[in-house]
Short mmCIF file of C-alpha atoms and ligand atoms in Angstrom, two decimals:
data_model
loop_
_atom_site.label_atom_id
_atom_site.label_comp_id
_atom_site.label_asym_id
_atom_site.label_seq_id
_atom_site.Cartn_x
_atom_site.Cartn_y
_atom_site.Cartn_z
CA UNK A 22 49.68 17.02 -8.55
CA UNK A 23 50.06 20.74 -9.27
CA UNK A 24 47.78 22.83 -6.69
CA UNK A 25 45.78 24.19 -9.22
CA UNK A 26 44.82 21.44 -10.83
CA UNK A 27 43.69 20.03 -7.03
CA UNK A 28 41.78 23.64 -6.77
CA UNK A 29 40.66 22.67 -9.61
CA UNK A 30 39.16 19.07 -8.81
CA UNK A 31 38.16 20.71 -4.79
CA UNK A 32 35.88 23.21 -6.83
CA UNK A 33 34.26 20.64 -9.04
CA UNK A 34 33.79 18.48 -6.25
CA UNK A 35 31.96 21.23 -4.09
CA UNK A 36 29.73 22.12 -7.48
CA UNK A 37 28.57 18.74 -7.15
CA UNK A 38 27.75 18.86 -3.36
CA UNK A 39 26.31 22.33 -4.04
CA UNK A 40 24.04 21.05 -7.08
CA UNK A 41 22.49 18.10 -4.54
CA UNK A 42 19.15 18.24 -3.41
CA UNK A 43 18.22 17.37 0.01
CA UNK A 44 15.92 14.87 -0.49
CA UNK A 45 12.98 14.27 1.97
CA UNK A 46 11.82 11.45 3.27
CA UNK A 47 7.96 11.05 3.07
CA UNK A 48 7.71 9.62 6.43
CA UNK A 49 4.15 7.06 6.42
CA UNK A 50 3.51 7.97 10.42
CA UNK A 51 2.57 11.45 10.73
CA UNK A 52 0.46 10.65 7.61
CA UNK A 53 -1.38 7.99 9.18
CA UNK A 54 -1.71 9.76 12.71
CA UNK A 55 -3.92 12.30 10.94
CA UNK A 56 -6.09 10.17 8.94
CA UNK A 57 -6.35 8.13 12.08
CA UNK A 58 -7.61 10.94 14.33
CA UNK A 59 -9.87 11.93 11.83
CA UNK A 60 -11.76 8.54 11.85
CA UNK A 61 -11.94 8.85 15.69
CA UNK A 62 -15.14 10.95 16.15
CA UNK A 63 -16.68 8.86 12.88
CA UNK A 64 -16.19 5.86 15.13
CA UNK A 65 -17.75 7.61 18.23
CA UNK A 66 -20.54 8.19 16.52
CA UNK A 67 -20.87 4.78 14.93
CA UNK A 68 -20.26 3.30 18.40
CA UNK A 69 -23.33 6.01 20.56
CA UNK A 70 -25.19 4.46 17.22
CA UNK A 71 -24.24 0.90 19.25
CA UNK A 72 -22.20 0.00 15.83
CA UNK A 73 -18.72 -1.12 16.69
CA UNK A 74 -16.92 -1.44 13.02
CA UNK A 75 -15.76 -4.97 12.62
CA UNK A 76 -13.48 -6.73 10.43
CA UNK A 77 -13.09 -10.70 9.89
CA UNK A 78 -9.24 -11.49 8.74
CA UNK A 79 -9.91 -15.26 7.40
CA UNK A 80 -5.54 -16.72 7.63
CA UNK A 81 -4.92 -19.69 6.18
CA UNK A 82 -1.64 -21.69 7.26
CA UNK A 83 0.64 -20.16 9.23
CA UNK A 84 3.19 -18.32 6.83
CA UNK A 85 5.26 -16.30 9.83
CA UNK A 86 5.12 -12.70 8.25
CA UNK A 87 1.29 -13.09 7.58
CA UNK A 88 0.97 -13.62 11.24
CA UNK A 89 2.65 -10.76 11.88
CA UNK A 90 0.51 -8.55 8.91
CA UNK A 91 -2.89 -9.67 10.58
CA UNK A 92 -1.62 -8.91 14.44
CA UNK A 93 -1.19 -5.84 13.59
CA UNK A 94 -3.94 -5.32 11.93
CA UNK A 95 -5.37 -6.37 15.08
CA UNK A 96 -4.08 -3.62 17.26
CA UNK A 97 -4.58 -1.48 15.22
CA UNK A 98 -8.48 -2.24 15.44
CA UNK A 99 -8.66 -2.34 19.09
CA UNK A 100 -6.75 0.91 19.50
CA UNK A 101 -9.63 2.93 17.35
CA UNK A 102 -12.25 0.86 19.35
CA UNK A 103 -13.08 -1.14 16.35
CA UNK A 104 -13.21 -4.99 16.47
CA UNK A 105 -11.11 -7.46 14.78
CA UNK A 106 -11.53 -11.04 14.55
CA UNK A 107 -9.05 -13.41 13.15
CA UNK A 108 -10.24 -16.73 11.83
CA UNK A 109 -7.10 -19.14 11.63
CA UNK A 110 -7.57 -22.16 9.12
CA UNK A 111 -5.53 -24.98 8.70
CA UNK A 112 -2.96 -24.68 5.66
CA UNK A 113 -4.50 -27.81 4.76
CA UNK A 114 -7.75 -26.16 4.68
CA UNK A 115 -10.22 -27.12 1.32
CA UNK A 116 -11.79 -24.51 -0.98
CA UNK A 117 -15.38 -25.76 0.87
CA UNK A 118 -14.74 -25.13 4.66
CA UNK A 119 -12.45 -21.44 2.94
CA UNK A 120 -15.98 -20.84 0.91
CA UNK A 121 -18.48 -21.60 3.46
CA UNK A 122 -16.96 -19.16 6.36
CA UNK A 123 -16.72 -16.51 4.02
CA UNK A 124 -20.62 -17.08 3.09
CA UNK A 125 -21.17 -16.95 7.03
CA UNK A 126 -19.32 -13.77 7.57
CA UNK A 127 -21.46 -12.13 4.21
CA UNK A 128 -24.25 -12.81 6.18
CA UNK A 129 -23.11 -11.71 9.64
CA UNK A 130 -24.25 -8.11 10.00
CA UNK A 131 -21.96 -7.38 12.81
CA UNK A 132 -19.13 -7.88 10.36
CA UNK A 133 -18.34 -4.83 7.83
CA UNK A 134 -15.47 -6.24 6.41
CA UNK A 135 -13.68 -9.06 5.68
CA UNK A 136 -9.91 -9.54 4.56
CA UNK A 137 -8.47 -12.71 3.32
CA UNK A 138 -4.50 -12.68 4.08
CA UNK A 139 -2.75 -13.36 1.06
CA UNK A 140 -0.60 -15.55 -0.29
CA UNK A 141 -2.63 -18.36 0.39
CA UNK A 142 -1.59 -21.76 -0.11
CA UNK A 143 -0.58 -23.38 -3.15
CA UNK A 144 -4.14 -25.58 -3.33
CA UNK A 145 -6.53 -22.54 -3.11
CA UNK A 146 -7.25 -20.77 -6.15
CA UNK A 147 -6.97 -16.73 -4.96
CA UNK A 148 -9.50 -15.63 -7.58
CA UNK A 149 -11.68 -18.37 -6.18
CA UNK A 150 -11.89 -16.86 -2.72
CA UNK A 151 -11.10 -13.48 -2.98
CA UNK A 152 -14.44 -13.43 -5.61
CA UNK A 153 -16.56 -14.67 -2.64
CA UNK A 154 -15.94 -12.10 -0.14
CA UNK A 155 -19.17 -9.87 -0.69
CA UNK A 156 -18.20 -6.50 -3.00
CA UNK A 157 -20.11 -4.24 0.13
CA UNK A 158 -17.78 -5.69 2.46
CA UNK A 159 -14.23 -6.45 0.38
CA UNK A 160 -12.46 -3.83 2.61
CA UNK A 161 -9.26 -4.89 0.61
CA UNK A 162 -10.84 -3.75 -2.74
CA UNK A 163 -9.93 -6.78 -4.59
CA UNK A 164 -13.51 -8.17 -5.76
CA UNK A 165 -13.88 -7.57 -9.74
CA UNK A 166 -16.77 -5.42 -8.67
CA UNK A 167 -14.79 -3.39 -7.01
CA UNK A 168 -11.80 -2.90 -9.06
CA UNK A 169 -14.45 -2.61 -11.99
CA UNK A 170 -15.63 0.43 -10.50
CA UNK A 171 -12.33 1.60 -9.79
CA UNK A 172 -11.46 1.27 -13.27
CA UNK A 173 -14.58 3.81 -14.00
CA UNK A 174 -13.49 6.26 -11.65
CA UNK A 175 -16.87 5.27 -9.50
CA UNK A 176 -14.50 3.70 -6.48
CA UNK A 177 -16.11 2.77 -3.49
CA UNK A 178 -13.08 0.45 -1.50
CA UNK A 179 -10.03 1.13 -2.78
CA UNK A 180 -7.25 -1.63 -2.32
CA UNK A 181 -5.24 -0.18 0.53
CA UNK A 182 -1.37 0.33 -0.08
CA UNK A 183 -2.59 2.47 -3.51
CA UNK A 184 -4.72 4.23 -1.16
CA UNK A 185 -2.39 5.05 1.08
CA UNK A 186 0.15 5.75 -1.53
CA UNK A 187 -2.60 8.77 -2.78
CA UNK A 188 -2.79 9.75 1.12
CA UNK A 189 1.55 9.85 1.16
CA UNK A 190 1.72 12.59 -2.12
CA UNK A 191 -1.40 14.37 -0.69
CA UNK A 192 0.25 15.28 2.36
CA UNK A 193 3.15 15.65 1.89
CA UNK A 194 1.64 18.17 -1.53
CA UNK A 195 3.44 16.35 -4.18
CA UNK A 196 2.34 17.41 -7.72
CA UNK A 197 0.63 14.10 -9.43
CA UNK A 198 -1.12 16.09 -12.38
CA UNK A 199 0.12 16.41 -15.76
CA UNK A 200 3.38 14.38 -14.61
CA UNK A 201 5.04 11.21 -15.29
CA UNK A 202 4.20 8.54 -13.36
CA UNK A 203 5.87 5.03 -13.65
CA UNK A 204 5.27 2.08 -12.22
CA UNK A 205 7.17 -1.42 -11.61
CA UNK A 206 5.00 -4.15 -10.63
CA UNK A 207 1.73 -4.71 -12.36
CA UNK A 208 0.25 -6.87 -9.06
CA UNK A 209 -3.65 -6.77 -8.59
CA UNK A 210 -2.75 -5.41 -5.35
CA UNK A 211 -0.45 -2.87 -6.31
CA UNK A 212 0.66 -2.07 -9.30
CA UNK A 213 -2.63 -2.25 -11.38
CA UNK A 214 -4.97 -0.33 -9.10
CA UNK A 215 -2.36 2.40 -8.45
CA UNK A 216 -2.54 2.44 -12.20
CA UNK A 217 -5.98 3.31 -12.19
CA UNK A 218 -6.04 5.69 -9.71
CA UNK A 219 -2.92 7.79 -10.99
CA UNK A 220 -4.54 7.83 -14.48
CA UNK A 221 -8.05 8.89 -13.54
CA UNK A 222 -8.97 12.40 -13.81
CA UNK A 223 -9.39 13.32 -9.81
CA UNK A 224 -7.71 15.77 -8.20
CA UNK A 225 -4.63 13.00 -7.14
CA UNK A 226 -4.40 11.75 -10.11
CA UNK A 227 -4.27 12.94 -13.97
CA UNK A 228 -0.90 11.37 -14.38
CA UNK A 229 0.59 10.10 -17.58
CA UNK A 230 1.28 6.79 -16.59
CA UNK A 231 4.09 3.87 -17.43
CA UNK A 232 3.50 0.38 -16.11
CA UNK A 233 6.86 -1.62 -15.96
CA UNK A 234 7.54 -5.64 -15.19
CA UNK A 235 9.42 -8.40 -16.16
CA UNK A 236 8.48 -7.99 -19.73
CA UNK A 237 9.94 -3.70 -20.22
CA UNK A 238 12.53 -4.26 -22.09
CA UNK A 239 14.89 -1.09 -20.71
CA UNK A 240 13.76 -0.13 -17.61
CA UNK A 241 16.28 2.32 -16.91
CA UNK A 242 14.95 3.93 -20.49
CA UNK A 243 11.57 4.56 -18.47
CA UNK A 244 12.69 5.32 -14.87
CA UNK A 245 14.84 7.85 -15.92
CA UNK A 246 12.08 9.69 -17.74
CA UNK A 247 9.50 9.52 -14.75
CA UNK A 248 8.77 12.28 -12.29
CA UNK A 249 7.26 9.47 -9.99
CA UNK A 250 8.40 6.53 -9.32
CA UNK A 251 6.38 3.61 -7.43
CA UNK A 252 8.71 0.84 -6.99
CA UNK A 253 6.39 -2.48 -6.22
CA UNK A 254 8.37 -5.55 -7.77
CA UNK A 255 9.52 -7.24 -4.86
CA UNK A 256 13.10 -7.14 -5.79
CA UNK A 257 15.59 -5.61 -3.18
CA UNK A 258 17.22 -2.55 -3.57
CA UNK A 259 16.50 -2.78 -7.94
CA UNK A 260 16.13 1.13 -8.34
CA UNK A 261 19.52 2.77 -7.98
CA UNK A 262 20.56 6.49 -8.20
CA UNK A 263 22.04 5.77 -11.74
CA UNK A 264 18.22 4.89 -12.67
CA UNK A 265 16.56 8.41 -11.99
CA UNK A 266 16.04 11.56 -13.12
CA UNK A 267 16.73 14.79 -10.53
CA UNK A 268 13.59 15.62 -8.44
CA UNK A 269 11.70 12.60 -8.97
CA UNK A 270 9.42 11.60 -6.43
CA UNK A 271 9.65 7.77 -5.63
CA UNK A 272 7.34 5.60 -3.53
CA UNK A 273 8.80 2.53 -2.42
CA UNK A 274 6.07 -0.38 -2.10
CA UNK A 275 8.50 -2.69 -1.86
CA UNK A 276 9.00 -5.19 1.83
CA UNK A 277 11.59 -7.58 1.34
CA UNK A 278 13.33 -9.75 4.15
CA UNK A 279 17.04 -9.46 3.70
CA UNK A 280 19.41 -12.17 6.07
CA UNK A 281 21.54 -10.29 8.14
CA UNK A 282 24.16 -10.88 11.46
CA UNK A 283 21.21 -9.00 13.87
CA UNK A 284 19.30 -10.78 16.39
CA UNK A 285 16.78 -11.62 14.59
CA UNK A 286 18.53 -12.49 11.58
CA UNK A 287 17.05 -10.34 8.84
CA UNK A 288 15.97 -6.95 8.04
CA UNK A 289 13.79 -5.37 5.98
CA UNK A 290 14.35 -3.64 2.81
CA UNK A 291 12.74 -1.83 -0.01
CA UNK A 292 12.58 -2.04 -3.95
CA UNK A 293 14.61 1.14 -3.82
CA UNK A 294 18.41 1.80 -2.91
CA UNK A 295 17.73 4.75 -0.57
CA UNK A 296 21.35 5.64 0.20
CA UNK A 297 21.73 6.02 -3.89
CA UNK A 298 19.48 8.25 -4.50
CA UNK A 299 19.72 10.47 -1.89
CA UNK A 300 20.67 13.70 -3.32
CA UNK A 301 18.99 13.35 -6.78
CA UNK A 302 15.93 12.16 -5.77
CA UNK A 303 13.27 15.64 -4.45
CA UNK A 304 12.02 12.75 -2.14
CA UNK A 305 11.17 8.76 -1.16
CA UNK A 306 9.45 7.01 1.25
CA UNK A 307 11.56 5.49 3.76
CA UNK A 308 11.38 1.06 4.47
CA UNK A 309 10.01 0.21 6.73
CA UNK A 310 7.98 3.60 8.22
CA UNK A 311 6.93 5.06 4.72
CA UNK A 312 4.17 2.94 3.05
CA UNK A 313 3.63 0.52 5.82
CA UNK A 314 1.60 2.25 8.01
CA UNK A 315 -0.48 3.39 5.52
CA UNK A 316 -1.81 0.33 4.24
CA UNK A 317 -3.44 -0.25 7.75
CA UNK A 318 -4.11 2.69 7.98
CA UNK A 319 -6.60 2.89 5.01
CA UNK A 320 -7.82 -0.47 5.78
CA UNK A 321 -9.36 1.03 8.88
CA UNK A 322 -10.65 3.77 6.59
CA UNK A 323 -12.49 1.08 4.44
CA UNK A 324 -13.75 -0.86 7.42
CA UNK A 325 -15.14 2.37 9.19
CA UNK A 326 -16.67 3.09 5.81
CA UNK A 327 -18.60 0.09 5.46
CA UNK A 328 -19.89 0.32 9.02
CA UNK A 329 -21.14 4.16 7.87
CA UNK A 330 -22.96 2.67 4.43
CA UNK A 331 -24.85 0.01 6.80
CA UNK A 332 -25.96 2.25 8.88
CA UNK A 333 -27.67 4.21 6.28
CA UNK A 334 -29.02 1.20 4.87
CA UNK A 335 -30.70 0.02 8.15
CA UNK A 336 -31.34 3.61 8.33
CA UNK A 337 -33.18 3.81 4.90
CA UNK A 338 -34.89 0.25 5.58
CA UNK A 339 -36.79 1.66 8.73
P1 NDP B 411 3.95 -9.42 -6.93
O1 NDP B 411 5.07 -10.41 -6.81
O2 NDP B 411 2.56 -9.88 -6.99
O3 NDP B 411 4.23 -8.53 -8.23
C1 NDP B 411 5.49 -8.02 -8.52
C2 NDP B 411 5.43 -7.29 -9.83
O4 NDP B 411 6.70 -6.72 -10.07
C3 NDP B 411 5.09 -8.17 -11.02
O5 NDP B 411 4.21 -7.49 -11.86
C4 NDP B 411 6.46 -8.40 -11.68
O6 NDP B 411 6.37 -8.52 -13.08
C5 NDP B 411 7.18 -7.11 -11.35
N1 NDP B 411 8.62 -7.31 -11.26
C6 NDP B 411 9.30 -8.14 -10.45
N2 NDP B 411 10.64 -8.04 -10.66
C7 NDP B 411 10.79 -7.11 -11.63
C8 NDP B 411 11.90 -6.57 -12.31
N3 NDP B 411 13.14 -6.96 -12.02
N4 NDP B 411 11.69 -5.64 -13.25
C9 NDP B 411 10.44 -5.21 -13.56
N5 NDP B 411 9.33 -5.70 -12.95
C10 NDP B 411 9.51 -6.62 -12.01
O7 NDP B 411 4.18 -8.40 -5.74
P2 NDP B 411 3.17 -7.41 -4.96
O8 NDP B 411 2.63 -6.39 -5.89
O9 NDP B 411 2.26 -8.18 -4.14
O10 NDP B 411 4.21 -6.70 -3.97
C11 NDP B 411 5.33 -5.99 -4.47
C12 NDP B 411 6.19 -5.59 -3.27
O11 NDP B 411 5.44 -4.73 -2.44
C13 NDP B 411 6.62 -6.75 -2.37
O12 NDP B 411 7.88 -6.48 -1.84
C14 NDP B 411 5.59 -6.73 -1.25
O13 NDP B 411 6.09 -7.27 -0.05
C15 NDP B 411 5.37 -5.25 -1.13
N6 NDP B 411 4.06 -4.88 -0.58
C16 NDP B 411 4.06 -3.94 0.38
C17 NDP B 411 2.89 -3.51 0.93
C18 NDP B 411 2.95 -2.45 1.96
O14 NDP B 411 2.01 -2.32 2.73
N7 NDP B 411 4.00 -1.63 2.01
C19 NDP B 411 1.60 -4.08 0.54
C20 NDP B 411 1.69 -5.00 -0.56
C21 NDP B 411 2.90 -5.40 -1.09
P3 NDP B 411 5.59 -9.72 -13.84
O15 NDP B 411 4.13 -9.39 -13.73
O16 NDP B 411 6.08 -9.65 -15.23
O17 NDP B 411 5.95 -10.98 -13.10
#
């Protein structure tokens, strides 16, 4: 090939290196660090009040990375001198014996909040149990109650990973107002509360928001126009560099088990090729460390919370 038309090609190539953006990676730890240090002297004082904040995790059967979920849960309880208790039930467990512990632990005024691990087995109807948890303790934000007051910008618990998600672009001062946000997944856990929050008019939110899933016809059509993406379908490594825009922010939600030849036989991935966009992206959370953490993180926030709002009631009452 003539040398200039390799000059040529060598000067294109190092526009296109040049014209890259180094993307960041919104890391999940140093976000949660802070909001964890923050609850410490809120706990202190709960605790000199002889209130130790206290959440009941109700796990039915004994899927393997539920285990997991709740054990860390766990530790993270103990470390912030909260309590955690974990009520195992048989998978076989019926909608009674499910409904009846969750009426004890409404009544148990030690307990501030209670989470019920999800998925639960085939038999048990989710709406059914999640709808008995009592609104002033659903920690997860999943009661209608709750995620009717969400709705109306009036939120009280906010279902965690959204939370968190708000907590991510807050530190790490990404723009959410007056851009466009889109989301895939529309989940009760996910997709539709982050919905709610990006489109309400608070100071994290004011987005113009898209909500994909199975039934968007082009989703390329839409991820390419957003500014933020949250990626929360549960479908490994679906958003690829050839799906965004330059500078978008994305948020990947996604946690999905991928076999590999390590010792343990899998690893964990997101809903977003990382490696692809790298470069065009202005940033994305990393999987695992990016969202993770966070959705402990603000389950400790709702939990501590809950303890506060009891206090003032008992405080009121006397
Ligand atoms: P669900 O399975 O409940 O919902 C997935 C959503 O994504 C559905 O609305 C589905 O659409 C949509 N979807 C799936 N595939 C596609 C596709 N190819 N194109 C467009 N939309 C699609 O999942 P969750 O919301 O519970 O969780 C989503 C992911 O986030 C999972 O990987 C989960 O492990 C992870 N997760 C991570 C958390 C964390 O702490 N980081 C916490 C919670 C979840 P449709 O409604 O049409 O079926």
């Amino acid at each position: 090939m003539p040398l200039r038309n390799l000059l040529k090609i060598e000067s294109m190539i190092l526009r296109k290196v040049k014209s890259k953006v180094e993307t960041l990676l919104l890391k999940g730890m140093p976000v949660s660090d802070t909001i964890r240090s923050g609850l410490e002297p809120r706990v202190k004082s709960l605790n000199e009040d002889g209130i130790v904040p206290q959440l009941a995790a109700i796990i039915i059967g004994d899927d393997p990375a539920s285990q997991v979920y709740v054990r860390n849960k766990s530790r993270a309880f103990d470390k912030l001198d909260c309590k955690s208790h974990t009520y195992q039930l048989e998978a076989d467990s019926n909608k009674q014996d499910v409904l009846a512990l969750i009426d004890t632990l409404n009544h148990d005024e030690e307990v501030h909040g209670i989470l019920i691990q999800l998925p639960l087995p085939g038999h048990l109807d989710s709406k059914t149990i999640l709808h008995a948890v009592s609104p002033e303790k659903d920690v997860d934000g999943f009661h209608p109650e709750n995620l009717g007051l969400l709705l109306e910008g009036n939120p009280i618990f906010i279902p965690c990973t959204p939370h968190g998600i708000l907590e991510i672009l807050k530190y790490y001062e990404i723009c959410v107002s007056g851009r466009h946000a889109v989301i895939v997944g529309r989940s009760n856990i996910v997709g539709k509360p982050m919905f709610a929050l990006l489109a309400q008019k608070f100071e994290m939110g004011n987005a113009t928001v898209t909500i994909c899933h199975t039934g968007t016809k082009d989703l390329t059509a839409h991820t390419k126009q957003a500014d933020i993406i949250i990626a929360a379908a549960g479908s490994p490594n679906m958003i690829t560099g050839d799906m965004i825009k330059a500078g978008v922010d994305i948020i990947d939600v996604g946690i999905n088990r991928v076999n590999d030849d390590s010792e343990k036989g899998y690893k964990l991935i997101g809903d977003v090729n990382t490696e692809s966009v790298m470069g065009i992206a202005n940033s994305v959370t990393p999987v695992p460390g990016g969202v993770g953490p966070m959705t402990i993180t603000m389950l400790l926030v709702n939990t501590v919370m809950s303890a506060e709002k009891n206090r003032e009631l008992i405080a009121c009452q006397s």
